[in-house]
């Protein structure tokens, strides 16, 4: 973790892999490896490490959040991000947390090119957190994009 904080991410990856070789069940080590790979822009390696962290400690939501956000920000493999959000929705019970997950789903559906599902997820988010301005603005934007262009 010290190497990660010092932004020595390649060294962090090497040291963490050595540790994982001895303790493959360490969720903390897997999430650290994911963070280091993410910093190095090794997206697929980061995603794999976040999946392994979640598998090692299924009740820990953080690696799933990292995985879903990684997929949103890199616009890659949104299906994997959607699976992560499905698992998150099974474990999170507070309305605001669930609303945030639905907004992640909205973004992932948008990356996937499925605007209708993106709108549905944004609507669900607003139902859970009606005062969330970003969710409301996102829904307005998505609905405006959905309208067909007017012919002149």
mmCIF file of N, CA and C in Angstrom, residues 19-134:
data_model
loop_
_atom_site.group_PDB
_atom_site.id
_atom_site.type_symbol
_atom_site.label_atom_id
_atom_site.label_comp_id
_atom_site.label_asym_id
_atom_site.label_seq_id
_atom_site.Cartn_x
_atom_site.Cartn_y
_atom_site.Cartn_z
ATOM 1 N N UNK A 19 2.662 -11.089 -2.868
ATOM 2 C CA UNK A 19 1.854 -11.342 -1.674
ATOM 3 C C UNK A 19 0.681 -12.272 -2.006
ATOM 4 N N UNK A 20 0.022 -12.013 -3.144
ATOM 5 C CA UNK A 20 -1.120 -12.837 -3.552
ATOM 6 C C UNK A 20 -0.697 -14.278 -3.815
ATOM 7 N N UNK A 21 0.519 -14.476 -4.280
ATOM 8 C CA UNK A 21 1.012 -15.841 -4.490
ATOM 9 C C UNK A 21 1.005 -16.626 -3.177
ATOM 10 N N UNK A 22 1.231 -15.930 -2.063
ATOM 11 C CA UNK A 22 1.212 -16.565 -0.745
ATOM 12 C C UNK A 22 -0.184 -16.571 -0.124
ATOM 13 N N UNK A 23 -0.981 -15.542 -0.441
ATOM 14 C CA UNK A 23 -2.321 -15.383 0.155
ATOM 15 C C UNK A 23 -3.357 -15.081 -0.930
ATOM 16 N N UNK A 24 -3.692 -16.044 -1.772
ATOM 17 C CA UNK A 24 -4.616 -15.791 -2.885
ATOM 18 C C UNK A 24 -6.039 -15.460 -2.440
ATOM 19 N N UNK A 25 -6.329 -15.671 -1.160
ATOM 20 C CA UNK A 25 -7.664 -15.377 -0.642
ATOM 21 C C UNK A 25 -7.780 -13.966 -0.056
ATOM 22 N N UNK A 26 -6.754 -13.147 -0.181
ATOM 23 C CA UNK A 26 -6.750 -11.816 0.415
ATOM 24 C C UNK A 26 -7.502 -10.805 -0.453
ATOM 25 N N UNK A 27 -8.697 -10.464 -0.046
ATOM 26 C CA UNK A 27 -9.492 -9.467 -0.774
ATOM 27 C C UNK A 27 -8.776 -8.119 -0.795
ATOM 28 N N UNK A 28 -8.144 -7.768 0.314
ATOM 29 C CA UNK A 28 -7.426 -6.484 0.375
ATOM 30 C C UNK A 28 -6.304 -6.438 -0.661
ATOM 31 N N UNK A 29 -5.583 -7.529 -0.790
ATOM 32 C CA UNK A 29 -4.479 -7.561 -1.763
ATOM 33 C C UNK A 29 -5.017 -7.455 -3.185
ATOM 34 N N UNK A 30 -6.103 -8.161 -3.457
ATOM 35 C CA UNK A 30 -6.673 -8.089 -4.809
ATOM 36 C C UNK A 30 -7.154 -6.682 -5.141
ATOM 37 N N UNK A 31 -7.815 -6.023 -4.171
ATOM 38 C CA UNK A 31 -8.286 -4.659 -4.465
ATOM 39 C C UNK A 31 -7.117 -3.708 -4.634
ATOM 40 N N UNK A 32 -6.046 -3.895 -3.877
ATOM 41 C CA UNK A 32 -4.857 -3.064 -4.044
ATOM 42 C C UNK A 32 -4.239 -3.289 -5.423
ATOM 43 N N UNK A 33 -4.178 -4.535 -5.843
ATOM 44 C CA UNK A 33 -3.659 -4.832 -7.177
ATOM 45 C C UNK A 33 -4.534 -4.152 -8.236
ATOM 46 N N UNK A 34 -5.841 -4.181 -8.039
ATOM 47 C CA UNK A 34 -6.741 -3.507 -8.966
ATOM 48 C C UNK A 34 -6.485 -2.012 -9.036
ATOM 49 N N UNK A 35 -6.296 -1.392 -7.886
ATOM 50 C CA UNK A 35 -6.011 0.051 -7.855
ATOM 51 C C UNK A 35 -4.705 0.366 -8.576
ATOM 52 N N UNK A 36 -3.681 -0.462 -8.353
ATOM 53 C CA UNK A 36 -2.391 -0.234 -9.004
ATOM 54 C C UNK A 36 -2.507 -0.394 -10.517
ATOM 55 N N UNK A 37 -3.199 -1.432 -10.949
ATOM 56 C CA UNK A 37 -3.400 -1.624 -12.389
ATOM 57 C C UNK A 37 -4.212 -0.479 -12.985
ATOM 58 N N UNK A 38 -5.224 -0.024 -12.252
ATOM 59 C CA UNK A 38 -6.028 1.089 -12.748
ATOM 60 C C UNK A 38 -5.161 2.335 -12.922
ATOM 61 N N UNK A 39 -4.285 2.597 -11.978
ATOM 62 C CA UNK A 39 -3.385 3.757 -12.069
ATOM 63 C C UNK A 39 -2.451 3.643 -13.272
ATOM 64 N N UNK A 40 -2.099 2.417 -13.636
ATOM 65 C CA UNK A 40 -1.236 2.188 -14.797
ATOM 66 C C UNK A 40 -2.035 2.100 -16.103
ATOM 67 N N UNK A 41 -3.352 2.256 -15.988
ATOM 68 C CA UNK A 41 -4.274 2.168 -17.126
ATOM 69 C C UNK A 41 -4.307 0.765 -17.733
ATOM 70 N N UNK A 42 -4.040 -0.232 -16.903
ATOM 71 C CA UNK A 42 -4.179 -1.639 -17.297
ATOM 72 C C UNK A 42 -5.610 -2.060 -16.954
ATOM 73 N N UNK A 43 -6.553 -1.653 -17.780
ATOM 74 C CA UNK A 43 -7.968 -1.757 -17.461
ATOM 75 C C UNK A 43 -8.418 -3.198 -17.230
ATOM 76 N N UNK A 44 -8.065 -4.089 -18.124
ATOM 77 C CA UNK A 44 -8.533 -5.474 -17.974
ATOM 78 C C UNK A 44 -7.916 -6.148 -16.749
ATOM 79 N N UNK A 45 -6.644 -5.862 -16.476
ATOM 80 C CA UNK A 45 -6.013 -6.422 -15.274
ATOM 81 C C UNK A 45 -6.658 -5.851 -14.018
ATOM 82 N N UNK A 46 -6.980 -4.563 -14.050
ATOM 83 C CA UNK A 46 -7.659 -3.938 -12.907
ATOM 84 C C UNK A 46 -9.024 -4.575 -12.693
ATOM 85 N N UNK A 47 -9.778 -4.732 -13.770
ATOM 86 C CA UNK A 47 -11.108 -5.334 -13.660
ATOM 87 C C UNK A 47 -11.021 -6.741 -13.069
ATOM 88 N N UNK A 48 -10.090 -7.530 -13.565
ATOM 89 C CA UNK A 48 -9.924 -8.897 -13.060
ATOM 90 C C UNK A 48 -9.590 -8.891 -11.565
ATOM 91 N N UNK A 49 -8.735 -7.986 -11.149
ATOM 92 C CA UNK A 49 -8.363 -7.914 -9.733
ATOM 93 C C UNK A 49 -9.564 -7.506 -8.871
ATOM 94 N N UNK A 50 -10.392 -6.575 -9.347
ATOM 95 C CA UNK A 50 -11.578 -6.175 -8.578
ATOM 96 C C UNK A 50 -12.576 -7.339 -8.478
ATOM 97 N N UNK A 51 -12.702 -8.120 -9.559
ATOM 98 C CA UNK A 51 -13.566 -9.303 -9.517
ATOM 99 C C UNK A 51 -13.045 -10.295 -8.479
ATOM 100 N N UNK A 52 -11.734 -10.516 -8.488
ATOM 101 C CA UNK A 52 -11.135 -11.466 -7.530
ATOM 102 C C UNK A 52 -11.293 -10.968 -6.095
ATOM 103 N N UNK A 53 -11.180 -9.649 -5.881
ATOM 104 C CA UNK A 53 -11.389 -9.089 -4.534
ATOM 105 C C UNK A 53 -12.814 -9.349 -4.077
ATOM 106 N N UNK A 54 -13.757 -9.138 -4.972
ATOM 107 C CA UNK A 54 -15.161 -9.358 -4.635
ATOM 108 C C UNK A 54 -15.445 -10.839 -4.378
ATOM 109 N N UNK A 55 -14.839 -11.696 -5.174
ATOM 110 C CA UNK A 55 -15.026 -13.138 -4.964
ATOM 111 C C UNK A 55 -14.451 -13.583 -3.617
ATOM 112 N N UNK A 56 -13.329 -12.981 -3.233
ATOM 113 C CA UNK A 56 -12.681 -13.353 -1.971
ATOM 114 C C UNK A 56 -13.486 -12.881 -0.760
ATOM 115 N N UNK A 57 -14.247 -11.791 -0.933
ATOM 116 C CA UNK A 57 -15.024 -11.245 0.179
ATOM 117 C C UNK A 57 -16.342 -10.697 -0.390
ATOM 118 N N UNK A 58 -17.310 -11.574 -0.652
ATOM 119 C CA UNK A 58 -18.532 -11.192 -1.355
ATOM 120 C C UNK A 58 -19.346 -10.088 -0.689
ATOM 121 N N UNK A 59 -19.261 -9.957 0.611
ATOM 122 C CA UNK A 59 -20.041 -8.925 1.297
ATOM 123 C C UNK A 59 -19.424 -7.526 1.176
ATOM 124 N N UNK A 60 -18.222 -7.433 0.653
ATOM 125 C CA UNK A 60 -17.513 -6.167 0.521
ATOM 126 C C UNK A 60 -17.938 -5.507 -0.794
ATOM 127 N N UNK A 61 -18.591 -4.377 -0.705
ATOM 128 C CA UNK A 61 -19.143 -3.727 -1.891
ATOM 129 C C UNK A 61 -18.125 -2.891 -2.653
ATOM 130 N N UNK A 62 -17.073 -2.434 -2.006
ATOM 131 C CA UNK A 62 -16.132 -1.513 -2.629
ATOM 132 C C UNK A 62 -15.555 -2.030 -3.953
ATOM 133 N N UNK A 63 -15.066 -3.281 -4.026
ATOM 134 C CA UNK A 63 -14.507 -3.732 -5.312
ATOM 135 C C UNK A 63 -15.542 -3.729 -6.440
ATOM 136 N N UNK A 64 -16.790 -4.020 -6.108
ATOM 137 C CA UNK A 64 -17.838 -3.988 -7.131
ATOM 138 C C UNK A 64 -18.091 -2.565 -7.610
ATOM 139 N N UNK A 65 -18.070 -1.614 -6.680
ATOM 140 C CA UNK A 65 -18.207 -0.205 -7.071
ATOM 141 C C UNK A 65 -17.047 0.218 -7.966
ATOM 142 N N UNK A 66 -15.843 -0.179 -7.603
ATOM 143 C CA UNK A 66 -14.672 0.158 -8.417
ATOM 144 C C UNK A 66 -14.799 -0.451 -9.813
ATOM 145 N N UNK A 67 -15.246 -1.696 -9.888
ATOM 146 C CA UNK A 67 -15.396 -2.370 -11.168
ATOM 147 C C UNK A 67 -16.432 -1.661 -12.040
ATOM 148 N N UNK A 68 -17.594 -1.343 -11.475
ATOM 149 C CA UNK A 68 -18.638 -0.674 -12.245
ATOM 150 C C UNK A 68 -18.177 0.701 -12.714
ATOM 151 N N UNK A 69 -17.536 1.448 -11.821
ATOM 152 C CA UNK A 69 -17.028 2.777 -12.203
ATOM 153 C C UNK A 69 -15.931 2.680 -13.251
ATOM 154 N N UNK A 70 -15.078 1.681 -13.137
ATOM 155 C CA UNK A 70 -14.017 1.460 -14.131
ATOM 156 C C UNK A 70 -14.636 1.268 -15.508
ATOM 157 N N UNK A 71 -15.685 0.464 -15.572
ATOM 158 C CA UNK A 71 -16.343 0.194 -16.848
ATOM 159 C C UNK A 71 -17.055 1.421 -17.400
ATOM 160 N N UNK A 72 -17.627 2.253 -16.525
ATOM 161 C CA UNK A 72 -18.268 3.499 -16.977
ATOM 162 C C UNK A 72 -17.220 4.447 -17.535
ATOM 163 N N UNK A 73 -16.174 4.695 -16.767
ATOM 164 C CA UNK A 73 -15.188 5.706 -17.149
ATOM 165 C C UNK A 73 -14.364 5.314 -18.363
ATOM 166 N N UNK A 74 -14.163 4.018 -18.549
ATOM 167 C CA UNK A 74 -13.369 3.570 -19.694
ATOM 168 C C UNK A 74 -14.233 3.120 -20.860
ATOM 169 N N UNK A 75 -15.545 3.162 -20.652
ATOM 170 C CA UNK A 75 -16.501 2.790 -21.707
ATOM 171 C C UNK A 75 -16.153 1.432 -22.320
ATOM 172 N N UNK A 76 -15.813 0.496 -21.440
ATOM 173 C CA UNK A 76 -15.443 -0.837 -21.900
ATOM 174 C C UNK A 76 -16.221 -1.886 -21.111
ATOM 175 N N UNK A 77 -16.653 -2.917 -21.792
ATOM 176 C CA UNK A 77 -17.339 -4.051 -21.198
ATOM 177 C C UNK A 77 -18.419 -3.622 -20.196
ATOM 178 N N UNK A 78 -19.406 -2.840 -20.654
ATOM 179 C CA UNK A 78 -20.459 -2.410 -19.731
ATOM 180 C C UNK A 78 -21.245 -3.577 -19.145
ATOM 181 N N UNK A 79 -21.280 -4.704 -19.846
ATOM 182 C CA UNK A 79 -21.981 -5.876 -19.309
ATOM 183 C C UNK A 79 -21.404 -6.328 -17.983
ATOM 184 N N UNK A 80 -20.079 -6.300 -17.867
ATOM 185 C CA UNK A 80 -19.442 -6.684 -16.612
ATOM 186 C C UNK A 80 -19.805 -5.682 -15.510
ATOM 187 N N UNK A 81 -19.880 -4.408 -15.866
ATOM 188 C CA UNK A 81 -20.293 -3.396 -14.895
ATOM 189 C C UNK A 81 -21.731 -3.602 -14.441
ATOM 190 N N UNK A 82 -22.592 -4.010 -15.371
ATOM 191 C CA UNK A 82 -23.993 -4.265 -15.016
ATOM 192 C C UNK A 82 -24.115 -5.458 -14.073
ATOM 193 N N UNK A 83 -23.315 -6.492 -14.294
ATOM 194 C CA UNK A 83 -23.317 -7.638 -13.380
ATOM 195 C C UNK A 83 -22.873 -7.182 -11.985
ATOM 196 N N UNK A 84 -21.860 -6.336 -11.932
ATOM 197 C CA UNK A 84 -21.398 -5.819 -10.634
ATOM 198 C C UNK A 84 -22.509 -5.035 -9.947
ATOM 199 N N UNK A 85 -23.249 -4.218 -10.712
ATOM 200 C CA UNK A 85 -24.324 -3.441 -10.082
ATOM 201 C C UNK A 85 -25.476 -4.342 -9.650
ATOM 202 N N UNK A 86 -25.723 -5.430 -10.373
ATOM 203 C CA UNK A 86 -26.734 -6.398 -9.921
ATOM 204 C C UNK A 86 -26.372 -6.928 -8.539
ATOM 205 N N UNK A 87 -25.113 -7.289 -8.381
ATOM 206 C CA UNK A 87 -24.657 -7.813 -7.078
ATOM 207 C C UNK A 87 -24.737 -6.745 -6.000
ATOM 208 N N UNK A 88 -24.427 -5.510 -6.355
ATOM 209 C CA UNK A 88 -24.518 -4.423 -5.382
ATOM 210 C C UNK A 88 -25.962 -4.215 -4.925
ATOM 211 N N UNK A 89 -26.894 -4.257 -5.849
ATOM 212 C CA UNK A 89 -28.301 -4.050 -5.493
ATOM 213 C C UNK A 89 -28.824 -5.145 -4.568
ATOM 214 N N UNK A 90 -28.203 -6.311 -4.608
ATOM 215 C CA UNK A 90 -28.586 -7.398 -3.704
ATOM 216 C C UNK A 90 -28.152 -7.126 -2.270
ATOM 217 N N UNK A 91 -27.147 -6.261 -2.080
ATOM 218 C CA UNK A 91 -26.581 -6.064 -0.744
ATOM 219 C C UNK A 91 -26.841 -4.688 -0.145
ATOM 220 N N UNK A 92 -27.169 -3.704 -0.969
ATOM 221 C CA UNK A 92 -27.357 -2.348 -0.457
ATOM 222 C C UNK A 92 -28.837 -2.080 -0.207
ATOM 223 N N UNK A 93 -29.137 -1.532 0.964
ATOM 224 C CA UNK A 93 -30.529 -1.361 1.334
ATOM 225 C C UNK A 93 -30.954 0.091 1.528
ATOM 226 N N UNK A 94 -30.020 1.009 1.681
ATOM 227 C CA UNK A 94 -30.367 2.416 1.857
ATOM 228 C C UNK A 94 -30.757 3.016 0.508
ATOM 229 N N UNK A 95 -31.796 3.826 0.519
ATOM 230 C CA UNK A 95 -32.339 4.388 -0.729
ATOM 231 C C UNK A 95 -31.281 5.149 -1.516
ATOM 232 N N UNK A 96 -30.497 5.982 -0.844
ATOM 233 C CA UNK A 96 -29.510 6.789 -1.564
ATOM 234 C C UNK A 96 -28.440 5.903 -2.210
ATOM 235 N N UNK A 97 -27.993 4.876 -1.498
ATOM 236 C CA UNK A 97 -27.000 3.963 -2.073
ATOM 237 C C UNK A 97 -27.567 3.260 -3.296
ATOM 238 N N UNK A 98 -28.792 2.818 -3.199
ATOM 239 C CA UNK A 98 -29.426 2.144 -4.331
ATOM 240 C C UNK A 98 -29.600 3.111 -5.500
ATOM 241 N N UNK A 99 -29.957 4.368 -5.191
ATOM 242 C CA UNK A 99 -30.096 5.377 -6.242
ATOM 243 C C UNK A 99 -28.770 5.562 -6.980
ATOM 244 N N UNK A 100 -27.677 5.583 -6.242
ATOM 245 C CA UNK A 100 -26.359 5.740 -6.872
ATOM 246 C C UNK A 100 -26.038 4.557 -7.777
ATOM 247 N N UNK A 101 -26.410 3.366 -7.357
ATOM 248 C CA UNK A 101 -26.163 2.182 -8.181
ATOM 249 C C UNK A 101 -27.017 2.242 -9.450
ATOM 250 N N UNK A 102 -28.254 2.695 -9.317
ATOM 251 C CA UNK A 102 -29.091 2.821 -10.523
ATOM 252 C C UNK A 102 -28.521 3.859 -11.487
ATOM 253 N N UNK A 103 -27.897 4.909 -10.975
ATOM 254 C CA UNK A 103 -27.259 5.877 -11.875
ATOM 255 C C UNK A 103 -26.044 5.266 -12.559
ATOM 256 N N UNK A 104 -25.307 4.433 -11.850
ATOM 257 C CA UNK A 104 -24.210 3.695 -12.495
ATOM 258 C C UNK A 104 -24.768 2.811 -13.604
ATOM 259 N N UNK A 105 -25.868 2.132 -13.310
ATOM 260 C CA UNK A 105 -26.502 1.282 -14.322
ATOM 261 C C UNK A 105 -26.935 2.121 -15.523
ATOM 262 N N UNK A 106 -27.483 3.302 -15.262
ATOM 263 C CA UNK A 106 -27.901 4.186 -16.348
ATOM 264 C C UNK A 106 -26.712 4.510 -17.247
ATOM 265 N N UNK A 107 -25.587 4.841 -16.636
ATOM 266 C CA UNK A 107 -24.393 5.160 -17.409
ATOM 267 C C UNK A 107 -23.903 3.948 -18.194
ATOM 268 N N UNK A 108 -23.926 2.779 -17.571
ATOM 269 C CA UNK A 108 -23.476 1.566 -18.246
ATOM 270 C C UNK A 108 -24.388 1.225 -19.431
ATOM 271 N N UNK A 109 -25.695 1.375 -19.247
ATOM 272 C CA UNK A 109 -26.619 1.132 -20.365
ATOM 273 C C UNK A 109 -26.368 2.131 -21.489
ATOM 274 N N UNK A 110 -26.054 3.382 -21.113
ATOM 275 C CA UNK A 110 -25.760 4.393 -22.134
ATOM 276 C C UNK A 110 -24.493 4.017 -22.909
ATOM 277 N N UNK A 111 -23.458 3.572 -22.201
ATOM 278 C CA UNK A 111 -22.228 3.120 -22.857
ATOM 279 C C UNK A 111 -22.538 1.959 -23.798
ATOM 280 N N UNK A 112 -23.461 1.116 -23.381
ATOM 281 C CA UNK A 112 -23.844 -0.058 -24.160
ATOM 282 C C UNK A 112 -24.763 0.297 -25.336
ATOM 283 N N UNK A 113 -25.158 1.574 -25.416
ATOM 284 C CA UNK A 113 -26.010 2.012 -26.518
ATOM 285 C C UNK A 113 -27.485 1.722 -26.318
ATOM 286 N N UNK A 114 -27.890 1.401 -25.099
ATOM 287 C CA UNK A 114 -29.294 1.091 -24.815
ATOM 288 C C UNK A 114 -29.919 2.242 -24.022
ATOM 289 N N UNK A 115 -30.337 3.267 -24.754
ATOM 290 C CA UNK A 115 -30.856 4.483 -24.138
ATOM 291 C C UNK A 115 -32.142 4.227 -23.343
ATOM 292 N N UNK A 116 -33.012 3.326 -23.822
ATOM 293 C CA UNK A 116 -34.254 3.039 -23.086
ATOM 294 C C UNK A 116 -33.959 2.476 -21.701
ATOM 295 N N UNK A 117 -33.027 1.542 -21.630
ATOM 296 C CA UNK A 117 -32.661 0.995 -20.319
ATOM 297 C C UNK A 117 -31.947 2.036 -19.472
ATOM 298 N N UNK A 118 -31.176 2.914 -20.103
ATOM 299 C CA UNK A 118 -30.519 4.002 -19.369
ATOM 300 C C UNK A 118 -31.571 4.913 -18.742
ATOM 301 N N UNK A 119 -32.608 5.216 -19.496
ATOM 302 C CA UNK A 119 -33.691 6.054 -18.974
ATOM 303 C C UNK A 119 -34.405 5.339 -17.829
ATOM 304 N N UNK A 120 -34.705 4.059 -18.006
ATOM 305 C CA UNK A 120 -35.382 3.302 -16.946
ATOM 306 C C UNK A 120 -34.569 3.314 -15.652
ATOM 307 N N UNK A 121 -33.270 3.129 -15.758
ATOM 308 C CA UNK A 121 -32.416 3.119 -14.567
ATOM 309 C C UNK A 121 -32.382 4.500 -13.916
ATOM 310 N N UNK A 122 -32.335 5.557 -14.729
ATOM 311 C CA UNK A 122 -32.339 6.917 -14.181
ATOM 312 C C UNK A 122 -33.660 7.203 -13.478
ATOM 313 N N UNK A 123 -34.760 6.761 -14.051
ATOM 314 C CA UNK A 123 -36.077 6.939 -13.419
ATOM 315 C C UNK A 123 -36.100 6.235 -12.071
ATOM 316 N N UNK A 124 -35.590 5.022 -12.028
ATOM 317 C CA UNK A 124 -35.555 4.269 -10.761
ATOM 318 C C UNK A 124 -34.709 5.003 -9.723
ATOM 319 N N UNK A 125 -33.604 5.582 -10.159
ATOM 320 C CA UNK A 125 -32.757 6.352 -9.251
ATOM 321 C C UNK A 125 -33.530 7.533 -8.665
ATOM 322 N N UNK A 126 -34.253 8.226 -9.500
ATOM 323 C CA UNK A 126 -35.011 9.401 -9.044
ATOM 324 C C UNK A 126 -36.148 8.990 -8.116
ATOM 325 N N UNK A 127 -36.741 7.843 -8.355
ATOM 326 C CA UNK A 127 -37.776 7.352 -7.441
ATOM 327 C C UNK A 127 -37.207 7.156 -6.035
ATOM 328 N N UNK A 128 -35.959 6.720 -5.969
ATOM 329 C CA UNK A 128 -35.308 6.478 -4.674
ATOM 330 C C UNK A 128 -34.747 7.749 -4.048
ATOM 331 N N UNK A 129 -34.337 8.707 -4.876
ATOM 332 C CA UNK A 129 -33.728 9.960 -4.383
ATOM 333 C C UNK A 129 -34.241 11.117 -5.237
ATOM 334 N N UNK A 130 -35.497 11.531 -5.022
ATOM 335 C CA UNK A 130 -36.113 12.540 -5.888
ATOM 336 C C UNK A 130 -35.399 13.890 -5.900
ATOM 337 N N UNK A 131 -34.661 14.201 -4.858
ATOM 338 C CA UNK A 131 -33.995 15.504 -4.770
ATOM 339 C C UNK A 131 -32.595 15.513 -5.373
ATOM 340 N N UNK A 132 -32.162 14.411 -5.954
ATOM 341 C CA UNK A 132 -30.809 14.311 -6.492
ATOM 342 C C UNK A 132 -30.763 15.017 -7.843
ATOM 343 N N UNK A 133 -30.166 16.191 -7.854
ATOM 344 C CA UNK A 133 -30.144 17.047 -9.033
ATOM 345 C C UNK A 133 -29.444 16.389 -10.225
ATOM 346 N N UNK A 134 -28.312 15.743 -9.992
ATOM 347 C CA UNK A 134 -27.570 15.118 -11.090
ATOM 348 C C UNK A 134 -28.412 14.044 -11.775
#
